Tab-separated table of C-alpha atoms in Angstrom:
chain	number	residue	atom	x	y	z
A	1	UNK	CA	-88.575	134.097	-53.193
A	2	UNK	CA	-88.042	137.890	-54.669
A	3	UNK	CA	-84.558	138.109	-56.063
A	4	UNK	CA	-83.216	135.026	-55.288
A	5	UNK	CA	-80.722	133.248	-57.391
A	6	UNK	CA	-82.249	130.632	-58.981
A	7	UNK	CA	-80.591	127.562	-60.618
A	8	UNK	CA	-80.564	128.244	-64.610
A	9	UNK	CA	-78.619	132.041	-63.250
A	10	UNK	CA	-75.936	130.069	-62.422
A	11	UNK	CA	-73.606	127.552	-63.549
A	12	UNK	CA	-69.908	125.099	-61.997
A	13	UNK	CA	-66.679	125.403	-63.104
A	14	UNK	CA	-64.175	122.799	-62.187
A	15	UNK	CA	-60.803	121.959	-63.769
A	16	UNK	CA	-61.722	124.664	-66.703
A	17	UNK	CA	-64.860	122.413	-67.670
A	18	UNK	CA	-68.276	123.903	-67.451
A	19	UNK	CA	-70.092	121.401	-66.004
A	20	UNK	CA	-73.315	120.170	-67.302
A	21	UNK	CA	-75.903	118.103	-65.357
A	22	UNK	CA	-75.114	119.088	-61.891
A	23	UNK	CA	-78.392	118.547	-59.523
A	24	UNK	CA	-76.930	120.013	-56.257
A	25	UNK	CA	-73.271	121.913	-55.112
A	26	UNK	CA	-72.362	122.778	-52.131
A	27	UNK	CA	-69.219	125.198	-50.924
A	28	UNK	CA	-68.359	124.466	-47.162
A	29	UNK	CA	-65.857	125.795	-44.443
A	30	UNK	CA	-65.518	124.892	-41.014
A	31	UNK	CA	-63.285	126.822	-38.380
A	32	UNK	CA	-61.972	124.449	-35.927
A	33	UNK	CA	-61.468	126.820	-32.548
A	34	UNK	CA	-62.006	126.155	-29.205
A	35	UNK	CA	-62.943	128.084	-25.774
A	36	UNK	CA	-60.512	128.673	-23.435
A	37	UNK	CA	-60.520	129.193	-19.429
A	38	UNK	CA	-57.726	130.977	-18.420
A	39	UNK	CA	-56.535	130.673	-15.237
A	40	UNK	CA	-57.788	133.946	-12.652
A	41	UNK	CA	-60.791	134.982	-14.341
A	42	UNK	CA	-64.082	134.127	-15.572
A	43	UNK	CA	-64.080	135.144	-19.139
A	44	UNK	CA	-63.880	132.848	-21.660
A	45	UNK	CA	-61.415	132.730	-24.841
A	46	UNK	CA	-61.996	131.423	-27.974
A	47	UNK	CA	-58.828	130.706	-30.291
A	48	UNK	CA	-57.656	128.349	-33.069
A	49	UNK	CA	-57.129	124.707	-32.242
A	50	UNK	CA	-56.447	123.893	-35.890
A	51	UNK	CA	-56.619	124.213	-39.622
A	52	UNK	CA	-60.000	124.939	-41.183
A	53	UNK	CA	-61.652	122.120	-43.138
A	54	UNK	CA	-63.198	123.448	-46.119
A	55	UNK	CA	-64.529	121.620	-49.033
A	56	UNK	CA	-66.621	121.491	-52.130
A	57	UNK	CA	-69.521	118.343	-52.999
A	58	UNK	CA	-70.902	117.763	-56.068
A	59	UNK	CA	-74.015	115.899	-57.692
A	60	UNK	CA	-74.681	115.583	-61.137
A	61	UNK	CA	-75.990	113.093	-63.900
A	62	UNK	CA	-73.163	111.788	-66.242
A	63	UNK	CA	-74.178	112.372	-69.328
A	64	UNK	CA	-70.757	113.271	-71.180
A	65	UNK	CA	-67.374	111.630	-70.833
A	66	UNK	CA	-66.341	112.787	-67.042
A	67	UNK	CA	-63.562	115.016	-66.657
A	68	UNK	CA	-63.404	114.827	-63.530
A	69	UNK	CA	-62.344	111.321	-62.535
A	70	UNK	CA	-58.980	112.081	-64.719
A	71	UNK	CA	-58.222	114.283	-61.415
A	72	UNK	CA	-57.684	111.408	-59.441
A	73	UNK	CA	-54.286	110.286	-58.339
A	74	UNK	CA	-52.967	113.515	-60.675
A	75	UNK	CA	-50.091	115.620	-59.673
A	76	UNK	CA	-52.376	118.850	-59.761
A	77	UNK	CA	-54.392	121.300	-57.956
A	78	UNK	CA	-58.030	122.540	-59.611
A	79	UNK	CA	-59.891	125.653	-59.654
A	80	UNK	CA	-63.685	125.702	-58.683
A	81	UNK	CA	-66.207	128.215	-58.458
A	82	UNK	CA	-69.734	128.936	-58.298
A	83	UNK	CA	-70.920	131.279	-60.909
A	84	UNK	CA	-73.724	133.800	-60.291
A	85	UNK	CA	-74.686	134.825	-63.845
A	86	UNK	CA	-77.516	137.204	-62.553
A	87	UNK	CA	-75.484	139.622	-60.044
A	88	UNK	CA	-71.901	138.596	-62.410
A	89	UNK	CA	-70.430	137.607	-59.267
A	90	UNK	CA	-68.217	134.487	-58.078
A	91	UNK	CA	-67.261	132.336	-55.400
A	92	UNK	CA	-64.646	129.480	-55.078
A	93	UNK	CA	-60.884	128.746	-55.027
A	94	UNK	CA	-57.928	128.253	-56.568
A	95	UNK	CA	-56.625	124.909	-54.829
A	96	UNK	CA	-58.644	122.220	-54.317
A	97	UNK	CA	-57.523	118.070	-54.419
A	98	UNK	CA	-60.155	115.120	-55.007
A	99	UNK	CA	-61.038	113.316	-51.930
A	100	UNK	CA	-63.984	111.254	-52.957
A	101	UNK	CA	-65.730	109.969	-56.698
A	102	UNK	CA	-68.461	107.920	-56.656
A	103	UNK	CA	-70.766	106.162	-59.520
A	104	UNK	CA	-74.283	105.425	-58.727
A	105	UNK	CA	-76.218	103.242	-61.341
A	106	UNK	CA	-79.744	100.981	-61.180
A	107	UNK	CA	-82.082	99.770	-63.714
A	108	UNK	CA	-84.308	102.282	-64.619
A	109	UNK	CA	-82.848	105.858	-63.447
A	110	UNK	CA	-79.389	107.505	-65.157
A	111	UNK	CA	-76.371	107.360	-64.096
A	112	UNK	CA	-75.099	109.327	-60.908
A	113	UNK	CA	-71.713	110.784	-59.676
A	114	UNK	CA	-71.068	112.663	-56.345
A	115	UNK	CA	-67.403	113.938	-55.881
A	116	UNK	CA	-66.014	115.714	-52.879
A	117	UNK	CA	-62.543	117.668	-53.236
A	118	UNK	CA	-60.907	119.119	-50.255
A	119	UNK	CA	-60.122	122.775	-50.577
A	120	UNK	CA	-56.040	124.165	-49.578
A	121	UNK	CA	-56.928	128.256	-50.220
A	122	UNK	CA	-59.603	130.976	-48.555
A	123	UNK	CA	-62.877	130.443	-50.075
A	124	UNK	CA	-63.589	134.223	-51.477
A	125	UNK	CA	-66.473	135.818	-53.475
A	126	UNK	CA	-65.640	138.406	-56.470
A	127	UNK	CA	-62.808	135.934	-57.785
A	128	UNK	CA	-61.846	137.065	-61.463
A	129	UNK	CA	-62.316	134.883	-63.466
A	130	UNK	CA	-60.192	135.860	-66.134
A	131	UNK	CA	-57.139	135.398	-63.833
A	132	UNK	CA	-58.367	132.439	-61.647
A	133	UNK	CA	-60.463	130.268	-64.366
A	134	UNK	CA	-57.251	129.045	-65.933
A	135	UNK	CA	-55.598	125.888	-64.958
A	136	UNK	CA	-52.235	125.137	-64.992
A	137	UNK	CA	-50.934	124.017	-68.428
A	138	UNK	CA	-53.936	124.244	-69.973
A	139	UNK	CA	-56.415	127.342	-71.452
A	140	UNK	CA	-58.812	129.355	-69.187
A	141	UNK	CA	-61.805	127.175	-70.397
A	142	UNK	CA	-61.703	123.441	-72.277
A	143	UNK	CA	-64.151	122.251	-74.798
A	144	UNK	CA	-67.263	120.532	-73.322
A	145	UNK	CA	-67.121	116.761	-73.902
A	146	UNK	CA	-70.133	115.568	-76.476
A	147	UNK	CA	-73.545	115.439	-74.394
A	148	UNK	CA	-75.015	111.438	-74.598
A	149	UNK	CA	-77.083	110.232	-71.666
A	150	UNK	CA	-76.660	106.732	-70.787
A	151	UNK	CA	-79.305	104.046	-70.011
A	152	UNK	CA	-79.630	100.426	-68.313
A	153	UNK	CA	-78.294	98.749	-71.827
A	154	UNK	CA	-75.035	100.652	-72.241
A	155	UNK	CA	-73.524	100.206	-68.829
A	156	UNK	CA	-72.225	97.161	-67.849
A	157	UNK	CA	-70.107	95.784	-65.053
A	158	UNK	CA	-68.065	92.278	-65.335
A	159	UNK	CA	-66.634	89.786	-62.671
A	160	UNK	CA	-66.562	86.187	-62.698
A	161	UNK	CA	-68.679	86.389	-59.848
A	162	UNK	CA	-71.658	87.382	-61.944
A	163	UNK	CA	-72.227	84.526	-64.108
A	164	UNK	CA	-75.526	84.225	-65.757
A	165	UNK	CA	-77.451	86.493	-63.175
A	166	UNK	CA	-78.782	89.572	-64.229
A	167	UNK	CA	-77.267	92.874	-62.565
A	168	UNK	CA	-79.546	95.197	-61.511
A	169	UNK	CA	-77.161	97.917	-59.659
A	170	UNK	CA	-74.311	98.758	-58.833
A	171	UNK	CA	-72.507	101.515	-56.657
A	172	UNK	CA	-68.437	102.274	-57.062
A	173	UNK	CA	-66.890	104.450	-54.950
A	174	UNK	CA	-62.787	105.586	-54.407
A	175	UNK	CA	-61.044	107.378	-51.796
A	176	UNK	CA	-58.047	109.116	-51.658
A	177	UNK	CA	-56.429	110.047	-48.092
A	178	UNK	CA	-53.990	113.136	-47.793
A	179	UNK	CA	-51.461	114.789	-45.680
A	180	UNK	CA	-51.539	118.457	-45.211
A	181	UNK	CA	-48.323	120.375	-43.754
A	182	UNK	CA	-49.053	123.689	-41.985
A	183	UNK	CA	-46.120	125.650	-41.206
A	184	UNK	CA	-46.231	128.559	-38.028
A	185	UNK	CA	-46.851	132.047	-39.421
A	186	UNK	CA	-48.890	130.446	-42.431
A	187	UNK	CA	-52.195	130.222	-42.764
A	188	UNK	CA	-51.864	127.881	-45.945
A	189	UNK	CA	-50.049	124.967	-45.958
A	190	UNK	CA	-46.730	125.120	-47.858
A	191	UNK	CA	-47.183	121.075	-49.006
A	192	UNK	CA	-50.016	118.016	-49.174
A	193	UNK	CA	-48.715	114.911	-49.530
A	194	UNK	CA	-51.360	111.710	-51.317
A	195	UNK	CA	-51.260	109.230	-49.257
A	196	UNK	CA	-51.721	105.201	-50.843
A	197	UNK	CA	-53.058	103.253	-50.807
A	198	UNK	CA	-56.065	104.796	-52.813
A	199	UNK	CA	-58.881	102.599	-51.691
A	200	UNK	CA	-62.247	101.292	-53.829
A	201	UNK	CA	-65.366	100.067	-52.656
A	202	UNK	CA	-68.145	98.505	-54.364
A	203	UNK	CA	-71.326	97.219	-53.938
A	204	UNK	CA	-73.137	95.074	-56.940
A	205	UNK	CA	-76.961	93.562	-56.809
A	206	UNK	CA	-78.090	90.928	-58.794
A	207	UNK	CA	-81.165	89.537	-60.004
A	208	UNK	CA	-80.492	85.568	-59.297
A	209	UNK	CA	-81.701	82.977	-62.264
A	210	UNK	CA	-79.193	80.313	-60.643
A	211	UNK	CA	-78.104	79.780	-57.142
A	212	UNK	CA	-74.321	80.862	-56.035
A	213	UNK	CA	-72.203	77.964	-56.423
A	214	UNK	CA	-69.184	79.585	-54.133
A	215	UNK	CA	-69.150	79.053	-50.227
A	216	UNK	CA	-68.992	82.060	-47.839
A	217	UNK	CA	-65.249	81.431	-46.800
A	218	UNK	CA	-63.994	81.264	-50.007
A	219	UNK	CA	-63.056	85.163	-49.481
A	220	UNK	CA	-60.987	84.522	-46.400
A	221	UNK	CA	-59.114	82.025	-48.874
A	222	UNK	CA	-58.993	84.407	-52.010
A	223	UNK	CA	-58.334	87.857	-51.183
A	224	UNK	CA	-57.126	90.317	-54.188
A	225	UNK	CA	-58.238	87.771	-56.987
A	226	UNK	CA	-60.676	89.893	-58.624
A	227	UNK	CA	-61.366	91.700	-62.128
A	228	UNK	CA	-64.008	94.481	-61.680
A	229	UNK	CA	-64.375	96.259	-64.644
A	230	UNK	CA	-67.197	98.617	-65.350
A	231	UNK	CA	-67.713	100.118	-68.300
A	232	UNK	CA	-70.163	103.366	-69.027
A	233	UNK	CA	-71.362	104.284	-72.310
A	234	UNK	CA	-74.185	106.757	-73.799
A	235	UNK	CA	-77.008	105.573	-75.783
A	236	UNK	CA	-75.051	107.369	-78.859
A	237	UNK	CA	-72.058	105.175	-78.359
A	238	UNK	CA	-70.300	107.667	-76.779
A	239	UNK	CA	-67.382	106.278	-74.181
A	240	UNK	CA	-68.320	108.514	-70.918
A	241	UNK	CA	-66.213	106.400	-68.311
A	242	UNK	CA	-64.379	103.268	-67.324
A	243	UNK	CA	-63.258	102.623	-64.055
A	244	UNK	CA	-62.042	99.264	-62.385
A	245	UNK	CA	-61.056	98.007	-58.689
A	246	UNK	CA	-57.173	96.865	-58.629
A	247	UNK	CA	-56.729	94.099	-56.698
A	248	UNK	CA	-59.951	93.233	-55.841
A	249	UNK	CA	-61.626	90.859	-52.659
A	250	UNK	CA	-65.206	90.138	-52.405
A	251	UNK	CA	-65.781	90.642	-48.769
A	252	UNK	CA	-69.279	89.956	-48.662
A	253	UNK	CA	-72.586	88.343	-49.952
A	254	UNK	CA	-75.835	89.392	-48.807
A	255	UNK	CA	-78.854	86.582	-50.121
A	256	UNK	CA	-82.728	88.033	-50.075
A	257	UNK	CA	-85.810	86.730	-50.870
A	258	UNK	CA	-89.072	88.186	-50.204
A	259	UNK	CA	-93.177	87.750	-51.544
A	260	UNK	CA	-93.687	88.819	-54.717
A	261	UNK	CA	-90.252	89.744	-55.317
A	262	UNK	CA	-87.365	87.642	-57.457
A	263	UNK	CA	-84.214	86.247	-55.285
A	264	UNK	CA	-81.125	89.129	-55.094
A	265	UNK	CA	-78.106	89.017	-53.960
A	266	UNK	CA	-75.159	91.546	-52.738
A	267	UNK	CA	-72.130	91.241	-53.604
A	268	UNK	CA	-69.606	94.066	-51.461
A	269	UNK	CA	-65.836	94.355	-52.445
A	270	UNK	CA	-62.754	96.545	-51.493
A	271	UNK	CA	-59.382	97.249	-53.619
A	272	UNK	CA	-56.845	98.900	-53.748
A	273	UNK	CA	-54.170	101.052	-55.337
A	274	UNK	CA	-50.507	101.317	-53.885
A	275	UNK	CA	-47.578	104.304	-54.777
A	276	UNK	CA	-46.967	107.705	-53.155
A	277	UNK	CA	-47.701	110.672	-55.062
A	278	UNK	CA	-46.696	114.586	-53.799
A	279	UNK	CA	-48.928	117.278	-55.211
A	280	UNK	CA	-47.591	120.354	-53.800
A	281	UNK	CA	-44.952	121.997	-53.855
């Protein structure tokens, strides 16, 4: 298209990192209103029924120690925007909170992370970024971690579930619930609260070269008996990110077999990570 924006005319900074590898953003808001009948006429009107819901998704290939998951479970707010090197413009916020991180990984494709933060402040184009691409404590723009891509033979994940079977994929995902307290004549809110537990999911295939020696009610009898570790490296050496589950259940197992194919299996587990935590004020 004439004059569009394309992708290399732009770039994403989060947390004073400019972030490399990102495949797709997105910068969302939603206005929660509803239409009202009033009583003795026939026009309708449409008012507020509650907050707006704005947030901010990200896609990107990790190939660099992340920054990002150090967010999680911090005591801070982040700045984001959207820069548009072509027209010098921007577009993002000043206080936004991670919701969601996830880690994506399978033989034969690099390694994937989608985050989701909720957003606190207006969205608003033509943000300075002199004033508003600092963070708090820290300078207006941090060092880029060391670029290393990863690959199938420097990731690994361990459990005792695994044994000698080969994994083949994995994906890890953590959530992060919060309170947000409106006040009346505000349109911010004046405090968020983190709510814990901070919950984990996982999902883990394997290749099978030996059959699974547990029974499928052993869960129901062992619940928060796991050690999930998994640990991300690039093909340099270069530590990009370990993350575990805390207190860990395998809650399911999923067997497959089909022609032509080798015997997989499924393995699905939850954990999770107690405390309360207030960001704001």
């Amino acid at each position: 298209m004439i004059n569009a924006i394309l992708d290399h005319e732009s770039f994403v900074l989060l947390d004073g990192f400019h972030l490399t590898g990102v495949s797709s953003v997105s910068l969302s808001s939603r206005s929660n209103n509803s239409i009202n009948s009033p009583i003795g006429t026939e026009r309708g009107l449409t008012s507020p029924s509650g907050p707006s819901d704005q947030s901010m998704s990200l896609s990107r290939i990790l190939i660099y120690q992340d920054p990002i998951y150090d967010i999680l479970g911090k005591d801070k707010m982040v700045v984001g925007q959207i820069h548009d090197e072509k027209n010098n413009s921007y577009y993002g916020f000043e206080s936004g909170y991670l919701r969601n991180y996830s880690i994506n990984c399978a033989v034969g494709s690099f390694t994937k992370v989608n985050t989701s933060l909720g957003i606190l402040d207006e969205i608003s184009s033509g943000i300075n970024r002199k004033k508003n691409g600092d963070v708090r404590n820290g300078p207006r723009k941090k060092n880029h971690p060391r670029l290393d891509a990863t690959s199938q033979q420097t990731t690994s994940i361990t459990s005792e579930d695994f044994q000698d079977n080969k994994v083949i994929g994995f994906n890890y995902s953590v959530s992060v619930d919060h309170k947000v307290y409106y006040g009346i004549g505000s349109v911010n809110p004046y405090a968020i609260e983190e709510k814990r537990p901070i919950k984990y999911t996982a999902s883990v295939q394997l290749e099978l070269s030996e059959t699974y020696n547990d029974e499928t009610f052993d869960f129901l009898r062992s619940r928060e008996n796991r050690d999930i570790s998994i640990d991300i490296e690039g093909k340099n050496g270069t530590k990009l990110n370990n993350v575990k589950i805390p207190n860990a259940s395998l809650v399911g197992r999923d067997l497959s077999q089909s022609t032509n194919g080798t015997m997989t299996m499924s393995l699905s587990y939850i954990g999770h990570l107690g405390g309360d935590n207030k960001i704001l004020p």
